[in-house]
Structure formats: C-alpha cells, structure tokens
PDB file of C-alpha atoms in Angstrom:
ATOM      1  CA  MET A   1      73.604  32.974   6.416  1.00 45.00           C
ATOM      2  CA  SER A   2      74.331  29.866   4.350  1.00 52.00           C
ATOM      3  CA  ARG A   3      71.596  27.668   2.851  1.00 55.00           C
ATOM      4  CA  PHE A   4      72.514  25.093   5.511  1.00 54.00           C
ATOM      5  CA  GLY A   5      71.879  27.694   8.194  1.00 54.00           C
ATOM      6  CA  ASN A   6      68.623  28.698   6.561  1.00 50.00           C
ATOM      7  CA  LEU A   7      67.526  25.090   6.537  1.00 56.00           C
ATOM      8  CA  GLU A   8      67.923  24.807  10.280  1.00 49.00           C
ATOM      9  CA  PHE A   9      66.285  28.209  10.772  1.00 39.00           C
ATOM     10  CA  ASP A  10      63.335  27.230   8.555  1.00 49.00           C
ATOM     11  CA  ALA A  11      62.767  24.060  10.524  1.00 47.00           C
ATOM     12  CA  HIS A  12      62.292  26.077  13.738  1.00 44.00           C
ATOM     13  CA  GLU A  13      60.271  28.803  12.052  1.00 47.00           C
ATOM     14  CA  GLU A  14      57.901  26.411  10.353  1.00 47.00           C
ATOM     15  CA  SER A  15      57.286  24.399  13.514  1.00 46.00           C
ATOM     16  CA  GLY A  16      54.895  27.056  14.723  1.00 44.00           C
ATOM     17  CA  ARG A  17      53.117  27.576  11.423  1.00 48.00           C
ATOM     18  CA  SER A  18      52.334  23.967  10.650  1.00 46.00           C
ATOM     19  CA  GLU A  19      50.224  23.617  13.785  1.00 43.00           C
ATOM     20  CA  LEU A  20      47.739  25.951  12.090  1.00 41.00           C
ATOM     21  CA  GLN A  21      47.527  23.828   8.939  1.00 55.00           C
ATOM     22  CA  VAL A  22      45.099  21.169  10.044  1.00 48.00           C
ATOM     23  CA  GLY A  23      45.140  18.012   7.949  1.00 59.00           C
ATOM     24  CA  ARG A  24      48.457  18.780   6.315  1.00 80.00           C
ATOM     25  CA  GLY A  25      50.808  16.309   7.829  1.00 88.00           C
ATOM     26  CA  GLU A  26      53.874  14.301   6.953  1.00 92.00           C
ATOM     27  CA  ALA A  27      52.432  12.610   3.856  1.00 94.00           C
ATOM     28  CA  HIS A  28      51.201  15.907   2.380  1.00 94.00           C
ATOM     29  CA  TRP A  29      54.552  17.659   2.767  1.00 95.00           C
ATOM     30  CA  PHE A  30      56.499  14.657   1.549  1.00 96.00           C
ATOM     31  CA  GLU A  31      54.427  14.464  -1.628  1.00 96.00           C
ATOM     32  CA  ALA A  32      54.864  18.222  -2.146  1.00 97.00           C
ATOM     33  CA  ALA A  33      58.632  17.943  -1.570  1.00 97.00           C
ATOM     34  CA  ASP A  34      59.005  15.145  -4.109  1.00 97.00           C
ATOM     35  CA  ALA A  35      56.906  17.117  -6.600  1.00 97.00           C
ATOM     36  CA  ALA A  36      59.134  20.177  -6.169  1.00 97.00           C
ATOM     37  CA  PHE A  37      62.245  18.047  -6.604  1.00 98.00           C
ATOM     38  CA  ALA A  38      60.833  16.566  -9.837  1.00 97.00           C
ATOM     39  CA  THR A  39      60.286  20.049 -11.268  1.00 96.00           C
ATOM     40  CA  ALA A  40      63.841  21.153 -10.439  1.00 96.00           C
ATOM     41  CA  GLU A  41      62.616  23.506  -7.677  1.00 97.00           C
ATOM     42  CA  PHE A  42      65.321  22.283  -5.347  1.00 97.00           C
ATOM     43  CA  ASP A  43      65.216  25.199  -2.890  1.00 97.00           C
ATOM     44  CA  THR A  44      61.508  24.590  -2.397  1.00 97.00           C
ATOM     45  CA  ALA A  45      62.054  20.856  -2.070  1.00 97.00           C
ATOM     46  CA  LEU A  46      64.665  21.503   0.619  1.00 97.00           C
ATOM     47  CA  ARG A  47      62.222  23.505   2.720  1.00 96.00           C
ATOM     48  CA  LEU A  48      59.411  21.011   2.220  1.00 97.00           C
ATOM     49  CA  TYR A  49      61.544  18.050   3.282  1.00 97.00           C
ATOM     50  CA  ALA A  50      62.314  20.056   6.434  1.00 95.00           C
ATOM     51  CA  ARG A  51      58.577  20.273   7.078  1.00 95.00           C
ATOM     52  CA  VAL A  52      58.308  16.501   6.743  1.00 96.00           C
ATOM     53  CA  LEU A  53      61.005  16.106   9.391  1.00 96.00           C
ATOM     54  CA  GLU A  54      59.166  18.513  11.598  1.00 93.00           C
ATOM     55  CA  HIS A  55      56.312  16.006  11.657  1.00 93.00           C
ATOM     56  CA  ASN A  56      58.487  12.918  11.757  1.00 95.00           C
ATOM     57  CA  PRO A  57      62.239  13.218  12.456  1.00 96.00           C
ATOM     58  CA  ASP A  58      62.611   9.509  11.672  1.00 96.00           C
ATOM     59  CA  ASN A  59      61.565   9.827   8.032  1.00 97.00           C
ATOM     60  CA  VAL A  60      64.806   8.685   6.418  1.00 97.00           C
ATOM     61  CA  SER A  61      63.524   9.458   2.911  1.00 97.00           C
ATOM     62  CA  ALA A  62      63.081  13.122   3.881  1.00 97.00           C
ATOM     63  CA  TRP A  63      66.625  13.274   5.255  1.00 98.00           C
ATOM     64  CA  THR A  64      67.883  11.749   2.010  1.00 98.00           C
ATOM     65  CA  GLY A  65      65.760  14.149   0.002  1.00 98.00           C
ATOM     66  CA  GLN A  66      67.396  17.092   1.734  1.00 97.00           C
ATOM     67  CA  VAL A  67      70.877  15.807   0.958  1.00 98.00           C
ATOM     68  CA  ARG A  68      69.942  15.174  -2.676  1.00 98.00           C
ATOM     69  CA  ALA A  69      68.401  18.640  -3.022  1.00 98.00           C
ATOM     70  CA  LEU A  70      71.564  20.235  -1.642  1.00 98.00           C
ATOM     71  CA  ILE A  71      73.641  18.254  -4.153  1.00 98.00           C
ATOM     72  CA  GLU A  72      71.427  19.426  -7.022  1.00 98.00           C
ATOM     73  CA  LEU A  73      71.880  22.996  -5.781  1.00 98.00           C
ATOM     74  CA  GLY A  74      75.644  22.562  -5.905  1.00 97.00           C
ATOM     75  CA  GLU A  75      75.970  22.844  -2.126  1.00 98.00           C
ATOM     76  CA  PHE A  76      78.249  19.836  -1.783  1.00 98.00           C
ATOM     77  CA  ARG A  77      79.880  20.739   1.499  1.00 98.00           C
ATOM     78  CA  GLU A  78      76.503  21.358   3.108  1.00 97.00           C
ATOM     79  CA  ALA A  79      75.185  18.126   1.587  1.00 98.00           C
ATOM     80  CA  LYS A  80      78.025  16.236   3.253  1.00 98.00           C
ATOM     81  CA  LEU A  81      77.348  17.922   6.606  1.00 97.00           C
ATOM     82  CA  TRP A  82      73.634  17.174   6.358  1.00 96.00           C
ATOM     83  CA  ALA A  83      74.367  13.554   5.360  1.00 98.00           C
ATOM     84  CA  ASP A  84      76.599  13.197   8.421  1.00 98.00           C
ATOM     85  CA  LYS A  85      73.781  14.528  10.584  1.00 96.00           C
ATOM     86  CA  ALA A  86      71.321  12.046   9.049  1.00 97.00           C
ATOM     87  CA  LEU A  87      73.713   9.101   9.269  1.00 97.00           C
ATOM     88  CA  GLU A  88      73.949   9.626  13.032  1.00 97.00           C
ATOM     89  CA  ARG A  89      70.308   8.468  13.107  1.00 96.00           C
ATOM     90  CA  PHE A  90      70.427   5.972  10.234  1.00 97.00           C
ATOM     91  CA  PRO A  91      74.004   4.686   9.927  1.00 97.00           C
ATOM     92  CA  THR A  92      73.144   1.894   7.491  1.00 96.00           C
ATOM     93  CA  ALA A  93      70.564   3.613   5.257  1.00 97.00           C
ATOM     94  CA  PRO A  94      71.710   2.732   1.702  1.00 97.00           C
ATOM     95  CA  GLU A  95      70.481   5.891  -0.040  1.00 97.00           C
ATOM     96  CA  LEU A  96      71.979   8.163   2.627  1.00 97.00           C
ATOM     97  CA  LEU A  97      75.332   6.392   2.273  1.00 97.00           C
ATOM     98  CA  ALA A  98      75.021   6.747  -1.508  1.00 98.00           C
ATOM     99  CA  ALA A  99      74.168  10.447  -1.282  1.00 98.00           C
ATOM    100  CA  LYS A 100      77.141  11.118   0.978  1.00 98.00           C
ATOM    101  CA  GLY A 101      79.298   9.316  -1.579  1.00 98.00           C
ATOM    102  CA  VAL A 102      78.051  11.708  -4.273  1.00 98.00           C
ATOM    103  CA  ALA A 103      78.749  14.766  -2.126  1.00 98.00           C
ATOM    104  CA  LEU A 104      82.269  13.523  -1.375  1.00 98.00           C
ATOM    105  CA  GLY A 105      82.919  12.680  -5.021  1.00 98.00           C
ATOM    106  CA  ARG A 106      81.923  16.140  -6.150  1.00 98.00           C
ATOM    107  CA  LEU A 107      84.136  17.607  -3.434  1.00 98.00           C
ATOM    108  CA  GLY A 108      87.072  15.635  -4.833  1.00 98.00           C
ATOM    109  CA  ASP A 109      87.441  13.165  -1.953  1.00 98.00           C
ATOM    110  CA  LEU A 110      87.334  10.256  -4.374  1.00 97.00           C
ATOM    111  CA  ASP A 111      88.627   7.404  -2.205  1.00 97.00           C
ATOM    112  CA  THR A 112      86.160   8.113   0.585  1.00 98.00           C
ATOM    113  CA  ALA A 113      83.395   8.619  -1.965  1.00 98.00           C
ATOM    114  CA  ILE A 114      83.820   5.149  -3.448  1.00 97.00           C
ATOM    115  CA  ALA A 115      83.983   3.684   0.092  1.00 98.00           C
ATOM    116  CA  PHE A 116      80.531   5.162   0.878  1.00 98.00           C
ATOM    117  CA  SER A 117      79.214   3.980  -2.483  1.00 97.00           C
ATOM    118  CA  ASP A 118      80.500   0.472  -1.741  1.00 96.00           C
ATOM    119  CA  ALA A 119      78.828   0.611   1.667  1.00 96.00           C
ATOM    120  CA  SER A 120      75.497   1.628   0.102  1.00 97.00           C
ATOM    121  CA  LEU A 121      75.571  -1.455  -2.133  1.00 95.00           C
ATOM    122  CA  GLU A 122      76.682  -3.709   0.730  1.00 94.00           C
ATOM    123  CA  GLU A 123      73.554  -2.602   2.624  1.00 90.00           C
ATOM    124  CA  GLN A 124      71.511  -4.186  -0.193  1.00 81.00           C
ATOM    125  CA  GLY A 125      70.651  -0.817  -1.608  1.00 75.00           C
ATOM    126  CA  ASP A 126      69.526  -2.078  -4.989  1.00 90.00           C
ATOM    127  CA  THR A 127      67.469   1.016  -5.788  1.00 95.00           C
ATOM    128  CA  PRO A 128      67.562   3.361  -8.788  1.00 97.00           C
ATOM    129  CA  TYR A 129      69.071   6.172  -6.697  1.00 97.00           C
ATOM    130  CA  VAL A 130      71.851   4.019  -5.254  1.00 97.00           C
ATOM    131  CA  TRP A 131      72.886   3.118  -8.818  1.00 97.00           C
ATOM    132  CA  LEU A 132      72.601   6.713 -10.029  1.00 98.00           C
ATOM    133  CA  ALA A 133      74.829   7.736  -7.136  1.00 98.00           C
ATOM    134  CA  ARG A 134      77.272   4.949  -7.991  1.00 97.00           C
ATOM    135  CA  GLY A 135      77.456   6.250 -11.557  1.00 98.00           C
ATOM    136  CA  ASP A 136      78.005   9.778 -10.230  1.00 98.00           C
ATOM    137  CA  VAL A 137      80.921   8.668  -8.053  1.00 98.00           C
ATOM    138  CA  LEU A 138      82.480   6.651 -10.885  1.00 98.00           C
ATOM    139  CA  LEU A 139      82.262   9.641 -13.226  1.00 98.00           C
ATOM    140  CA  ALA A 140      83.996  11.752 -10.566  1.00 97.00           C
ATOM    141  CA  ARG A 141      86.729   9.098 -10.600  1.00 96.00           C
ATOM    142  CA  ARG A 142      86.705   9.094 -14.440  1.00 93.00           C
ATOM    143  CA  GLU A 143      85.888   5.401 -14.589  1.00 90.00           C
ATOM    144  CA  LYS A 144      84.095   3.963 -17.619  1.00 83.00           C
ATOM    145  CA  ARG A 145      82.010   1.540 -15.567  1.00 89.00           C
ATOM    146  CA  ALA A 146      79.542   4.349 -14.934  1.00 93.00           C
ATOM    147  CA  ASP A 147      77.551   3.340 -18.024  1.00 93.00           C
ATOM    148  CA  TYR A 148      76.427   0.103 -16.392  1.00 95.00           C
ATOM    149  CA  CYS A 149      75.289   1.982 -13.274  1.00 96.00           C
ATOM    150  CA  PHE A 150      72.977   4.290 -15.224  1.00 96.00           C
ATOM    151  CA  GLU A 151      71.588   1.382 -17.221  1.00 95.00           C
ATOM    152  CA  ARG A 152      70.960  -0.487 -13.978  1.00 96.00           C
ATOM    153  CA  ALA A 153      69.227   2.536 -12.411  1.00 97.00           C
ATOM    154  CA  ILE A 154      66.924   3.005 -15.403  1.00 95.00           C
ATOM    155  CA  SER A 155      66.175  -0.710 -15.549  1.00 95.00           C
ATOM    156  CA  LEU A 156      65.204  -0.774 -11.857  1.00 96.00           C
ATOM    157  CA  ALA A 157      63.054   2.338 -12.334  1.00 94.00           C
ATOM    158  CA  GLY A 158      60.793   0.468 -14.740  1.00 91.00           C
ATOM    159  CA  GLY A 159      60.185   3.302 -17.185  1.00 86.00           C
ATOM    160  CA  GLN A 160      60.166   6.238 -14.758  1.00 93.00           C
ATOM    161  CA  TRP A 161      61.144   9.401 -16.638  1.00 97.00           C
ATOM    162  CA  LEU A 162      62.539  10.916 -13.434  1.00 97.00           C
ATOM    163  CA  ILE A 163      65.454   8.498 -13.268  1.00 97.00           C
ATOM    164  CA  ALA A 164      66.433   9.090 -16.916  1.00 97.00           C
ATOM    165  CA  TRP A 165      66.204  12.847 -16.270  1.00 98.00           C
ATOM    166  CA  LEU A 166      68.391  12.622 -13.150  1.00 98.00           C
ATOM    167  CA  ALA A 167      70.917  10.457 -14.998  1.00 98.00           C
ATOM    168  CA  ALA A 168      71.025  13.105 -17.732  1.00 98.00           C
ATOM    169  CA  ARG A 169      71.606  15.827 -15.112  1.00 98.00           C
ATOM    170  CA  ILE A 170      74.552  13.857 -13.729  1.00 98.00           C
ATOM    171  CA  ARG A 171      76.080  13.441 -17.184  1.00 98.00           C
ATOM    172  CA  ARG A 172      75.597  17.156 -17.843  1.00 98.00           C
ATOM    173  CA  TYR A 173      77.316  18.025 -14.557  1.00 98.00           C
ATOM    174  CA  TYR A 174      80.375  16.113 -15.756  1.00 98.00           C
ATOM    175  CA  ARG A 175      80.104  17.902 -19.131  1.00 97.00           C
ATOM    176  CA  GLN A 176      79.319  14.717 -21.042  1.00 97.00           C
ATOM    177  CA  PHE A 177      76.757  16.557 -23.113  1.00 98.00           C
ATOM    178  CA  ALA A 178      76.196  13.961 -25.837  1.00 98.00           C
ATOM    179  CA  ALA A 179      75.520  11.243 -23.271  1.00 97.00           C
ATOM    180  CA  ALA A 180      73.377  13.664 -21.268  1.00 98.00           C
ATOM    181  CA  LEU A 181      71.303  14.528 -24.343  1.00 98.00           C
ATOM    182  CA  LYS A 182      70.743  10.847 -25.098  1.00 97.00           C
ATOM    183  CA  LEU A 183      69.362  10.323 -21.593  1.00 97.00           C
ATOM    184  CA  ALA A 184      67.337  13.545 -21.712  1.00 98.00           C
ATOM    185  CA  LEU A 185      65.718  12.399 -24.960  1.00 98.00           C
ATOM    186  CA  GLN A 186      64.943   9.110 -23.256  1.00 96.00           C
ATOM    187  CA  ALA A 187      63.178  11.098 -20.528  1.00 97.00           C
ATOM    188  CA  VAL A 188      61.287  13.063 -23.190  1.00 97.00           C
ATOM    189  CA  ALA A 189      60.106   9.821 -24.781  1.00 97.00           C
ATOM    190  CA  LEU A 190      58.772   8.695 -21.390  1.00 96.00           C
ATOM    191  CA  GLU A 191      57.252  12.032 -20.325  1.00 96.00           C
ATOM    192  CA  PRO A 192      56.819  14.392 -23.325  1.00 96.00           C
ATOM    193  CA  GLY A 193      54.415  16.613 -21.413  1.00 96.00           C
ATOM    194  CA  ASN A 194      56.998  17.644 -18.804  1.00 96.00           C
ATOM    195  CA  VAL A 195      58.695  21.025 -19.130  1.00 97.00           C
ATOM    196  CA  VAL A 196      61.900  20.135 -17.290  1.00 97.00           C
ATOM    197  CA  VAL A 197      62.888  17.365 -19.685  1.00 98.00           C
ATOM    198  CA  TRP A 198      62.629  19.763 -22.649  1.00 98.00           C
ATOM    199  CA  LEU A 199      64.674  22.388 -20.803  1.00 98.00           C
ATOM    200  CA  LEU A 200      67.427  19.869 -20.138  1.00 98.00           C
ATOM    201  CA  CYS A 201      67.388  18.784 -23.792  1.00 98.00           C
ATOM    202  CA  GLY A 202      67.750  22.413 -24.833  1.00 97.00           C
ATOM    203  CA  ASP A 203      70.659  23.002 -22.461  1.00 97.00           C
ATOM    204  CA  CYS A 204      72.532  19.969 -23.791  1.00 98.00           C
ATOM    205  CA  GLN A 205      71.803  20.922 -27.411  1.00 97.00           C
ATOM    206  CA  ILE A 206      73.228  24.412 -26.833  1.00 96.00           C
ATOM    207  CA  ALA A 207      76.375  22.874 -25.351  1.00 97.00           C
ATOM    208  CA  LEU A 208      76.703  20.673 -28.438  1.00 97.00           C
ATOM    209  CA  GLY A 209      76.161  23.573 -30.833  1.00 95.00           C
ATOM    210  CA  LEU A 210      72.783  22.235 -31.999  1.00 96.00           C
ATOM    211  CA  THR A 211      71.148  25.655 -32.022  1.00 94.00           C
ATOM    212  CA  GLY A 212      68.118  24.780 -34.140  1.00 95.00           C
ATOM    213  CA  SER A 213      67.319  21.715 -32.058  1.00 96.00           C
ATOM    214  CA  ALA A 214      67.745  23.746 -28.863  1.00 97.00           C
ATOM    215  CA  GLN A 215      65.273  26.352 -30.125  1.00 96.00           C
ATOM    216  CA  ARG A 216      62.749  23.619 -30.869  1.00 97.00           C
ATOM    217  CA  SER A 217      63.206  22.153 -27.380  1.00 97.00           C
ATOM    218  CA  PHE A 218      62.678  25.503 -25.654  1.00 97.00           C
ATOM    219  CA  ARG A 219      59.617  26.182 -27.830  1.00 97.00           C
ATOM    220  CA  GLN A 220      58.203  22.829 -26.740  1.00 97.00           C
ATOM    221  CA  ALA A 221      58.761  23.888 -23.126  1.00 97.00           C
ATOM    222  CA  LEU A 222      56.997  27.195 -23.774  1.00 96.00           C
ATOM    223  CA  ASP A 223      54.078  25.413 -25.441  1.00 97.00           C
ATOM    224  CA  LEU A 224      53.680  23.365 -22.273  1.00 97.00           C
ATOM    225  CA  ASP A 225      54.151  26.337 -19.953  1.00 96.00           C
ATOM    226  CA  PRO A 226      53.804  29.782 -21.580  1.00 96.00           C
ATOM    227  CA  ASN A 227      55.085  31.346 -18.333  1.00 96.00           C
ATOM    228  CA  CYS A 228      58.349  29.375 -18.299  1.00 96.00           C
ATOM    229  CA  ARG A 229      60.990  32.077 -17.798  1.00 94.00           C
ATOM    230  CA  THR A 230      63.920  29.754 -18.425  1.00 95.00           C
ATOM    231  CA  ALA A 231      62.622  28.754 -21.856  1.00 96.00           C
ATOM    232  CA  SER A 232      61.849  32.389 -22.744  1.00 95.00           C
ATOM    233  CA  SER A 233      65.271  33.648 -21.702  1.00 95.00           C
ATOM    234  CA  GLN A 234      67.107  30.833 -23.477  1.00 94.00           C
ATOM    235  CA  LEU A 235      65.157  31.440 -26.692  1.00 94.00           C
ATOM    236  CA  ALA A 236      65.886  35.161 -26.492  1.00 93.00           C
ATOM    237  CA  ALA A 237      69.591  34.451 -25.938  1.00 92.00           C
ATOM    238  CA  LEU A 238      69.683  32.120 -28.941  1.00 91.00           C
ATOM    239  CA  GLN A 239      67.922  34.688 -31.129  1.00 86.00           C
ATOM    240  CA  ASN A 240      70.341  37.419 -30.027  1.00 82.00           C
ATOM    241  CA  ARG A 241      73.252  35.100 -30.708  1.00 74.00           C
ATOM    242  CA  GLY A 242      71.872  34.434 -34.210  1.00 62.00           C
ATOM    243  CA  ALA A 243      71.462  38.157 -34.878  1.00 58.00           C
ATOM    244  CA  PHE A 244      75.041  38.816 -33.718  1.00 55.00           C
ATOM    245  CA  SER A 245      76.370  36.048 -35.987  1.00 62.00           C
ATOM    246  CA  ARG A 246      74.530  37.485 -38.991  1.00 59.00           C
ATOM    247  CA  LEU A 247      75.897  40.958 -38.224  1.00 56.00           C
ATOM    248  CA  ALA A 248      79.438  39.611 -37.840  1.00 60.00           C
ATOM    249  CA  GLY A 249      79.065  37.814 -41.172  1.00 59.00           C
ATOM    250  CA  ARG A 250      78.098  41.046 -42.916  1.00 61.00           C
ATOM    251  CA  TRP A 251      81.098  42.846 -41.434  1.00 57.00           C
ATOM    252  CA  ARG A 252      83.407  40.075 -42.666  1.00 62.00           C
ATOM    253  CA  GLU A 253      81.920  40.367 -46.179  1.00 62.00           C
ATOM    254  CA  LEU A 254      82.443  44.148 -46.154  1.00 58.00           C
ATOM    255  CA  PHE A 255      86.098  43.837 -45.152  1.00 58.00           C
ATOM    256  CA  ARG A 256      86.717  41.160 -47.795  1.00 63.00           C
ATOM    257  CA  GLY A 257      85.291  43.544 -50.407  1.00 52.00           C
TER     258      GLY A 257
END
C-alpha cells in the first residue's frame, strides 16, 4: 500500500484511539505535527497532521502540512493528489495553492506549477512558505529570480531558523550545494543547538568535497544528540572513505616505485 493509502488508513484507525486520549485535542496534535516536521521526521508529521484533521477537518494548516510533508518525503504525485483533495475544501487557500505548485514543479509540469504559484500570490499569500514555494517552482523552471523569493521568505520569517533550513533543503534538492550550504549556515547561526541544521550542513559539505568541515558538522550534531544515527553513520562513512584514500595512495606509491 502506498504512503497515500496508509495516510487514509491511519486516519480511520486513529479515529478510535484518540477518543481514549482525554485532553489531547486538535491543538496538541498540531503542535506535535509541527515539531515533527521541524525535526525532519516527515512520516511522523504526516500521521500527526492526520490526527489534527480527525479532530477538525476544516484545519487548512493541517491539510497544507500533509502536502508539505509528502513533498519533503519525495512523494510528489501523492502530494499533488492530497493537495487536490484539500483544494476541494479550500480552493483559495494561498499555501495550499503554493504547495500544489511545488508538487507540480517537481513532477515536471512547469507551466501549471507557475500558474498555481501565481494564484497563491494573487490570493495575498504573503507568507514565508508561499515565497519558499515560489522559489522552489522557479528553480524547477531554472529561473534566476528564485534568489529574491528566498530572501523574501527569510525576511518575512523575522529570524526563524526553520525558514532558512527549509530554503537550504530546497536548494539541496536542486543540487545547488553551495547556495544550500550558505542557507544552512544561516540556520545554524540562528539555531546552533538544533541537530537538523548541522546534519544539513554536513550533507552539503560532503557534496562540495569539504570533508573536514563535514566531519566537524556531524560531530556537532553528535554532541547535541549522542544517539543521532545519521550523524554516526555519516562520520563512519567519512572515516572509511579516508582510510580507503590512504590505502589507495600507498598502492600508487608502491607501483611508482
């Protein structure tokens, strides 16, 4: 069963359970969903947004959260389907229109993607996410105007590390690693105690061949969370790569001799 199918299944399954959780209503699950999203636990966020909708099917932010989580998981076709489902209820919601634009852009339907992005701005969607989504669509179309969109999103966010981190994730998706690292470092400056910003820095540094810097980033992540498996595995991979390079160097010296 696809993740989209699981999402619908979870919504029915959880409807019975939540009745037993007295005092844990819409606000509780929405806060938990946003927290999961901000720690890159997108599968968990997806399920938690479904719980929010179980309490209140008219929570447009939860619908948008589901679409955004699916996009972060790389489930673009399902994100588009879920956006269509949400837009039946909220046809003019700016962030839903923007999210559908992102899903379409990543699916390669570039003309329709920019049309949804235009619509999100026409609905007075002057929010950080609408501008992040605009930048995403413009990068899909290989347009240079994306820079302004990310600057606008970060400006509207008023120093929120999350927006810089999400902008960095978008740049990384489009393999613009130097630009992604710049934004990730901006997120680090705003929230140095957050593991996910260090992990993203490390990923970008590996892509750019900055092995030493990447090791320092993953060590920072491990200092913050000694149980972080991603940081541990990346450090181990970098150490193995270094050992292999040293061994290859010795073999080259032997053959030269």
